[in-house]
XYZ file of C-alpha atoms in Angstrom:
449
model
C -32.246 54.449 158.037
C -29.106 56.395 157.612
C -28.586 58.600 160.895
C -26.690 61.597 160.936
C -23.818 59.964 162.802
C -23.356 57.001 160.138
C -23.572 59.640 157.505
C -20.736 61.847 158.852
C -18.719 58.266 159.552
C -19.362 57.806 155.502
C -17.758 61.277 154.525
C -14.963 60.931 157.055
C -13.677 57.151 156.211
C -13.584 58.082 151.634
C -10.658 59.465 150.842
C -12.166 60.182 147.679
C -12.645 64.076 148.101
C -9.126 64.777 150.136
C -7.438 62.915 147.155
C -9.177 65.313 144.604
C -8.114 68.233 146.458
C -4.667 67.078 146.515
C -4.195 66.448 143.233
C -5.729 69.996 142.157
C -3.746 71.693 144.198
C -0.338 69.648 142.802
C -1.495 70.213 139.495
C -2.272 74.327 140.010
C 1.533 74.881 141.990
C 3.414 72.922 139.573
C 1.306 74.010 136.358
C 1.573 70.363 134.957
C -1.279 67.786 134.549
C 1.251 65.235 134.461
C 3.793 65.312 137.950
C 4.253 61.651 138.177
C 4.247 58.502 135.928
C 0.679 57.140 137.602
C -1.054 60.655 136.675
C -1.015 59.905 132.961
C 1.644 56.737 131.888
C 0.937 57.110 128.216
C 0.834 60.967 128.346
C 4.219 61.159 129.803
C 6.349 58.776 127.429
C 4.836 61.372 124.544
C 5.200 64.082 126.513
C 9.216 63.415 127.513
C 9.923 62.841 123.704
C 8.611 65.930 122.915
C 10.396 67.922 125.371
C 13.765 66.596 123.568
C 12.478 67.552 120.104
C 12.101 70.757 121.859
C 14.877 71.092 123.528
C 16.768 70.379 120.392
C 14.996 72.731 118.463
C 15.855 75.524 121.278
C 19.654 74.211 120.532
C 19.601 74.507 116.534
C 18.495 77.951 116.939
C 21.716 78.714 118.300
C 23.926 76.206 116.833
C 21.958 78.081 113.742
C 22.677 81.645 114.454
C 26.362 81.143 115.312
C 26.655 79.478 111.930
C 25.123 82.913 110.522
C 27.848 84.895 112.485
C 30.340 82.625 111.290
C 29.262 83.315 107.767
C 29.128 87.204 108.339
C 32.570 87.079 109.813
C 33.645 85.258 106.361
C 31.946 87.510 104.337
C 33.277 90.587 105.806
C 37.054 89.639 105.260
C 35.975 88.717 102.148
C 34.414 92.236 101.454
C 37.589 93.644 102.643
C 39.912 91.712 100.399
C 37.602 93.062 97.087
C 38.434 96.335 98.460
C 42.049 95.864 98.735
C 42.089 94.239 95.526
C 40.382 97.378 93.803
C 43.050 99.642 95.153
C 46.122 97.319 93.936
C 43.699 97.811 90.310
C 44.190 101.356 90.298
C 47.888 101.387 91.072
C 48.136 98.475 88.148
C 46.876 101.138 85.851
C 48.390 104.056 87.440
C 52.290 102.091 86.937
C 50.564 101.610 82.751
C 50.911 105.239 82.508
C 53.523 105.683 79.944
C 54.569 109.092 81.631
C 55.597 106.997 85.035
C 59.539 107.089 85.223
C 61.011 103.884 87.083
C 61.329 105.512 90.362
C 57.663 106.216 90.070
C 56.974 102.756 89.630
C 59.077 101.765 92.076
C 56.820 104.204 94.572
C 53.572 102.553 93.459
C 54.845 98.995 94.198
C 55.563 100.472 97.269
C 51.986 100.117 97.929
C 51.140 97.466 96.168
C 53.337 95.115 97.725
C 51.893 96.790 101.184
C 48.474 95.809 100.326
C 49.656 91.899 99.144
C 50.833 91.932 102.390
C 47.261 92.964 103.771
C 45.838 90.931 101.238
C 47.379 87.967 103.203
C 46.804 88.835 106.570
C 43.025 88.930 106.297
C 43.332 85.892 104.579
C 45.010 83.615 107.443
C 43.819 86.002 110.044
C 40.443 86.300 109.666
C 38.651 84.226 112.602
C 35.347 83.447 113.894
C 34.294 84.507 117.389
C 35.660 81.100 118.779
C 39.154 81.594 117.131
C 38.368 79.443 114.384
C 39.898 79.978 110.843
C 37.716 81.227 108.272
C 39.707 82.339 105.315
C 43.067 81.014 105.387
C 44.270 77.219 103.877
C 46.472 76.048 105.897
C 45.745 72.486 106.115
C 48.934 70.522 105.584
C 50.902 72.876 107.876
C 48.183 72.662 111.076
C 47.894 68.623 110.641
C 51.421 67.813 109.905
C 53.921 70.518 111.195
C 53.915 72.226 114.590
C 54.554 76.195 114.337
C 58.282 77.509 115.794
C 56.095 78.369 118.981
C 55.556 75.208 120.051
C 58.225 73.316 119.132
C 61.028 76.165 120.152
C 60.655 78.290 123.271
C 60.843 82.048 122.892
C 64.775 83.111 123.523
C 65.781 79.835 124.768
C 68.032 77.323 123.215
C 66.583 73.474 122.076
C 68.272 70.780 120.699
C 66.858 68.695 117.527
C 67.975 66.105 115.162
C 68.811 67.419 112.186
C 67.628 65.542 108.357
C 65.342 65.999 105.730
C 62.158 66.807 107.342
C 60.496 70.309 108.579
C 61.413 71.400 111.851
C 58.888 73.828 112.130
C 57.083 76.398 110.095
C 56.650 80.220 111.043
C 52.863 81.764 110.642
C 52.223 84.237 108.446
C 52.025 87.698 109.888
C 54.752 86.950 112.033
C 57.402 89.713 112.350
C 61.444 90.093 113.723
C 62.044 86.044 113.963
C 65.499 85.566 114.548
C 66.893 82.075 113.989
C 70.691 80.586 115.623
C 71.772 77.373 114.739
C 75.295 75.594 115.977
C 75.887 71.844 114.677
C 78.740 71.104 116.707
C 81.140 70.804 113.678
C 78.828 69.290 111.876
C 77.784 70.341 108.329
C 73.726 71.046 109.424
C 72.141 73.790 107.024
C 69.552 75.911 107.566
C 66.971 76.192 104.824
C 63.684 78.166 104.448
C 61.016 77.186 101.675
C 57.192 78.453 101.075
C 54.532 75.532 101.000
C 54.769 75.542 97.343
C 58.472 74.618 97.205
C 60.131 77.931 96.353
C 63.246 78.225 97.995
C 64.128 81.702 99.808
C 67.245 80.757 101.802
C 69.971 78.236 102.332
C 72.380 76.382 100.307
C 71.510 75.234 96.506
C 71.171 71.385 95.773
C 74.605 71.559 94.292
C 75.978 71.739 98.081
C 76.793 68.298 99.728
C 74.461 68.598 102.325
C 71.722 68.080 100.115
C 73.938 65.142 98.137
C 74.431 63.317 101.530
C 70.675 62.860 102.265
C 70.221 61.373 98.715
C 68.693 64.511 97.173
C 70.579 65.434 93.762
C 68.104 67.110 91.762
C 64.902 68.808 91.839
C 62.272 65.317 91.874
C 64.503 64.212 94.656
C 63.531 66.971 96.902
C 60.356 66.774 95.679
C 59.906 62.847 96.188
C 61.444 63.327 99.584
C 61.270 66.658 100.929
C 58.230 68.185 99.442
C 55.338 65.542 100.856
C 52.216 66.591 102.269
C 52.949 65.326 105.678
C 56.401 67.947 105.708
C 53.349 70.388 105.269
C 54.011 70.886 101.470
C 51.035 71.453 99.163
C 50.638 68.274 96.798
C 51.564 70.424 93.320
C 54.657 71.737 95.852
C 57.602 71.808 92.970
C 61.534 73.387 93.616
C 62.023 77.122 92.420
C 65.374 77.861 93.733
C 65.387 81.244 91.595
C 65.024 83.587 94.610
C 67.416 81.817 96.566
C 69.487 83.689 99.247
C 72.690 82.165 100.159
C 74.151 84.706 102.148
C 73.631 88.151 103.332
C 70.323 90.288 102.533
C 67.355 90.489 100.038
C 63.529 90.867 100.275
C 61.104 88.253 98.537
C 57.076 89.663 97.934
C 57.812 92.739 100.495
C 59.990 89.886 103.583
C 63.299 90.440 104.032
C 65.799 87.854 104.609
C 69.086 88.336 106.557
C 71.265 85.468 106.187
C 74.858 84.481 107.562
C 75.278 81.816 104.852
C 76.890 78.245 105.036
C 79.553 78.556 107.687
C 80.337 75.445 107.013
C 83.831 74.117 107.177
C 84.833 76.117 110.052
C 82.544 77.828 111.990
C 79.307 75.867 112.097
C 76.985 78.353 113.609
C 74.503 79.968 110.934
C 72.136 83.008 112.384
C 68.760 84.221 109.649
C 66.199 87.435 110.852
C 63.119 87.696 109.295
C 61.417 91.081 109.326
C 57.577 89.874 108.396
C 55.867 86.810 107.096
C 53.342 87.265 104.484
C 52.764 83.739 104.252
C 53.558 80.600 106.081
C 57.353 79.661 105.823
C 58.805 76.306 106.404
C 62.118 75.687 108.064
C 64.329 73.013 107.644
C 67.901 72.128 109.084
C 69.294 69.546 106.661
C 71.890 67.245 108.035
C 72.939 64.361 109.424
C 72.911 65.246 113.418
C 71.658 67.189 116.073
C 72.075 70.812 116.482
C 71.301 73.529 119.201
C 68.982 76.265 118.017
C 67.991 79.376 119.755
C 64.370 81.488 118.721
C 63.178 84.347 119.023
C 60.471 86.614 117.889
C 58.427 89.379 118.324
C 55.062 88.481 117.563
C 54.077 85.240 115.758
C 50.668 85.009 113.377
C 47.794 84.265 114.889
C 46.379 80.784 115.351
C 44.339 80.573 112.254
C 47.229 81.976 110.213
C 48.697 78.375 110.342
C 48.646 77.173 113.344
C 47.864 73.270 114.964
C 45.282 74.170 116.927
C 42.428 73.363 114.629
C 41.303 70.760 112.008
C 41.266 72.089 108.414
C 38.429 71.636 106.395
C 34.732 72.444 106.163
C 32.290 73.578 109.159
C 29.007 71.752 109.352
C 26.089 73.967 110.803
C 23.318 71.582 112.565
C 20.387 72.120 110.589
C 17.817 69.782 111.510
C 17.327 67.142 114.114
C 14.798 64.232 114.531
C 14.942 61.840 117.048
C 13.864 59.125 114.251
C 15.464 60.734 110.908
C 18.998 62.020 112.874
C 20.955 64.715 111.844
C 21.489 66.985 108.662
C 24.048 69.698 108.016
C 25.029 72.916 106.020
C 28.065 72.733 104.997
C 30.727 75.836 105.326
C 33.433 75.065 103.606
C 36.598 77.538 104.318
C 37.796 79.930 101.459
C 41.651 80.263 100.789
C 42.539 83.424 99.847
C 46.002 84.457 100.341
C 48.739 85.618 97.799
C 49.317 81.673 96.670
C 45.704 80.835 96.571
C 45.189 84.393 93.964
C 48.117 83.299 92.264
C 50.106 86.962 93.241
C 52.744 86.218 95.036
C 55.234 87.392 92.793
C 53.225 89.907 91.468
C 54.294 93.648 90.927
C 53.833 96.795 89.223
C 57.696 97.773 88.422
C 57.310 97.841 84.746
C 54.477 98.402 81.962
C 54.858 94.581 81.290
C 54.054 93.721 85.166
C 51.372 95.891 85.562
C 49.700 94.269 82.650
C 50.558 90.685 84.305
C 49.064 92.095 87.771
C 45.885 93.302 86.190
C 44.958 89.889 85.166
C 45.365 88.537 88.535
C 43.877 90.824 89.730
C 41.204 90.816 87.921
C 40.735 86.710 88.369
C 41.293 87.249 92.312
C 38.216 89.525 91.926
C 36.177 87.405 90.448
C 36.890 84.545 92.591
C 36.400 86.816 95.793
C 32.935 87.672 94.023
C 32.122 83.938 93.982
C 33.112 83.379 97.389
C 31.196 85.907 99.144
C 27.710 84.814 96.891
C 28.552 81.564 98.236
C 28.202 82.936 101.915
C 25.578 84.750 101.056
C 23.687 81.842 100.013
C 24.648 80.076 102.840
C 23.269 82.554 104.723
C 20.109 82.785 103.032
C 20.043 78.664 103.291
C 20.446 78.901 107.769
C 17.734 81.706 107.559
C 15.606 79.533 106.000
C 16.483 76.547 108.070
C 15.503 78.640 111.336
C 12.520 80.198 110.364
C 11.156 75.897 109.474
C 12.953 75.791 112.719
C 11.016 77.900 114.857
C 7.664 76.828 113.085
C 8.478 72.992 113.758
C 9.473 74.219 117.237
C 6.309 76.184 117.674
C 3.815 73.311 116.605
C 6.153 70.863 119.410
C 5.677 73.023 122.089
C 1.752 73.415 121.538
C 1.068 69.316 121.083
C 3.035 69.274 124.180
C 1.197 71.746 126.479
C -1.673 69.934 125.281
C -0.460 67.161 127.136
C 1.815 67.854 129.666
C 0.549 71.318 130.860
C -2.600 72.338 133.217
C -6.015 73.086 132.441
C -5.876 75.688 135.295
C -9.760 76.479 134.600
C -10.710 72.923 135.181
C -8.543 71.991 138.127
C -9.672 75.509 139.595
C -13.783 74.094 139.406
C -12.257 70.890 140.630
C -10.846 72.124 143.786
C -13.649 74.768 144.295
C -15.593 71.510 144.237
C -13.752 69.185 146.730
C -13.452 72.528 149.094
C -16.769 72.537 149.435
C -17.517 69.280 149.653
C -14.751 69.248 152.371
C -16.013 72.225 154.331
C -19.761 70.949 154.006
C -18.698 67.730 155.492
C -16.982 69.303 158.055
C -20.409 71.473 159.376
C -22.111 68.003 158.626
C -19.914 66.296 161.499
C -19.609 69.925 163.880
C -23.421 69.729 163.834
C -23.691 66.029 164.454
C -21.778 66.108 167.305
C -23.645 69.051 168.844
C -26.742 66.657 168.824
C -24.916 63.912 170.289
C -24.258 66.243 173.297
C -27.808 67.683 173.279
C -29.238 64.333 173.053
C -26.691 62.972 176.011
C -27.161 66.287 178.081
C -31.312 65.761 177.749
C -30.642 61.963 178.924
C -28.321 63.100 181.797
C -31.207 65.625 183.064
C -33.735 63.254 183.145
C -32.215 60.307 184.995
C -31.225 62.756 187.387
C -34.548 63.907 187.920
């Protein structure tokens, strides 16, 4: 017969209610059914590759949406430069006007040569929100050449070998660079090309400076000199047309200020630049070393040609799977300053000109047009990619709530349940040990009687 006593010593000695409670409650203050590898060992190898799928997911979103800023940011320089392009239209066929004298013309170029030079300046200065280059193409420069910033310091003098090699190359949308040179005697010239090979100042390939490092005609500076790793575009050929020797001119809206070869005699050579509408490369050609000093007021912005960052295409995570990897949209950048548009010799000075510029002008549009649908595809394309996102991510995070997360409802009736179970159990042994001292008091009484 079980006796009150033995019954109470039953509910006391199981743990089996006091565990129930404790688990509910765990499972209702942390909100998970799962808190530790015994609770569910299957459930929680799922449940922790889910929470990476998710937690990748959360991470394309944004790796998605900056690649849709980026994109924006590309497209609006791009909507700029159709702008600009329009306007340099109209003064094309404005300077066609037979009733334009030449000092009209010369007003209207004026502008036009202005707006190349804005033309440009979106083009290597148009950046994303992280500084990288969008627009400009300035890939051999940024791998291959450092910019006059970091190889000279500003004011100060530094001394370099001289040779046939770039020394350094000067951003576009730089403006008031001043250049000093001394070789010590020595005949070390200072030249200045573009990355396509024209040559705006120094001495011609006639001069023995050039002769002395094996370069006598135009395919040997262009089988020595103008390389890829000097930061030279690969169809780079020499156009020594423009060339300034000594003293001033301007070149597509720069102007040059050159003291010429000082060479024999004095041997120090001094150039200013006023603005750079494009990247310029500097060389000192020669057989020594040589002290130059540098200075400058401002100096183009990093993605206007400088080493900071890697040419080429941006890929935009699109999807990730812990089984299938990784896949991409690919951003590729879109070159369009005055080289890229072929216009940088373009003008409006005479009726013949104008007619030139309108061409290129109307190709530049046309390739702008292109460019800009292609962002706006692009766009489209990581739109598309985050709305699957979100749905994938959506799906993830229900499968694992399923399995990870409370049934609060349940666990709630479960601890309800072990509660009272706990308090019954509790009366159960108050009550038994009342009757114990009843029982012992009645015994007591009647032996004493």
């Amino acid at each position: 017969m079980l006796t009150t006593s033995s019954f109470t010593q039953s509910l006391s000695s199981t743990p089996l209610f006091s565990k129930t409670l404790s688990t509910a409650y765990e499972r209702l203050s942390s909100g998970l059914r799962i808190n530790k590898a015994a609770d569910d060992s299957a459930g929680l190898q799922i449940s922790n590759r889910l929470t990476s799928e998710s937690l990748a997911k959360n991470q394309l979103r944004r790796n998605l949406n900056d690649g849709i800023s980026y994109a924006q940011i590309a497209e609006g320089g791009l909507q700029e430069s159709a702008d600009i392009l329009q306007r340099m239209r109209q003064l094309a066929m404005q300077s066609q006007n037979g009733i334009n004298t030449d000092a009209d013309r010369r007003a209207i170029d004026k502008e036009f040569q202005q707006l190349k030079n804005a033309l440009n300046g979106i083009a290597y200065n148009t950046e994303a929100f992280n500084r990288l280059p969008l627009l400009g193409d300035n890939d051999l420069l940024s791998d291959n050449v450092p910019s006059i910033g970091d190889t000279f310091v500003k004011g100060n003098t530094v001394q370099l070998s001289s040779g046939l090699r770039s020394v350094a190359y000067i951003p576009a949308g730089s403006t008031n660079i001043s250049i000093d040179i001394d070789s010590f005697s020595a005949d070390d010239d200072l030249q200045v090309f573009t990355t396509r090979g024209r040559h705006l100042v120094g001495t011609p390939l006639s001069d023995n400076v050039w002769s002395t490092n094996n370069v006598n005609s135009t395919s040997d500076i262009k089988r020595f000199l103008f390389l890829p790793e000097e930061g030279y575009a690969p169809t780079a050929s020499y156009d020594g047309s423009s060339l300034i020797t000594s003293g001033s001119g301007t070149i597509n809206g720069t102007t040059f200020t050159f003291s010429g070869d000082q060479h024999p005699g004095i041997t120090t050579e001094s150039l200013t630049i006023d603005n750079t509408s494009e990247p310029l490369i500097i060389s000192v050609v020669g057989q020594g070393v040589f002290n130059a000093t540098v200075d400058w007021d401002t100096l183009g912005a990093a993605g206007s040609g400088g080493n900071s960052f890697e040419a080429g295409p941006v890929d935009i995570t699109a999807t990730n799977s812990l089984s299938d990897g990784t896949d991409f949209i690919n951003l590729t950048k879109t070159p369009v300053g005055l080289s890229d548009l072929d216009m940088v010799e373009s003008d409006v000075l005479t009726f013949e000109n104008a007619e030139v510029a309108l061409q290129q002008i109307d190709d530049a549009l046309e390739y702008v047009s292109e460019s800009r649908a292609f962002y706006g595809a692009k766009m489209n394309q990581m739109e598309s990619a985050l709305k699957l996102n979100d749905r994938i991510h959506e799906g993830l995070m229900a499968a694992r709530s399923q399995i990870l997360d409370t049934d609060f409802a349940a666990e709630t009736a479960k601890s309800t349940q072990a509660e009272i179970v706990e308090q019954a159990s509790i009366s159960v042994r108050a009550q038994a040990r009342s009757t114990d001292e009843q029982v012992l008091g009645l015994l007591s009484s009647v032996s004493n009687n």
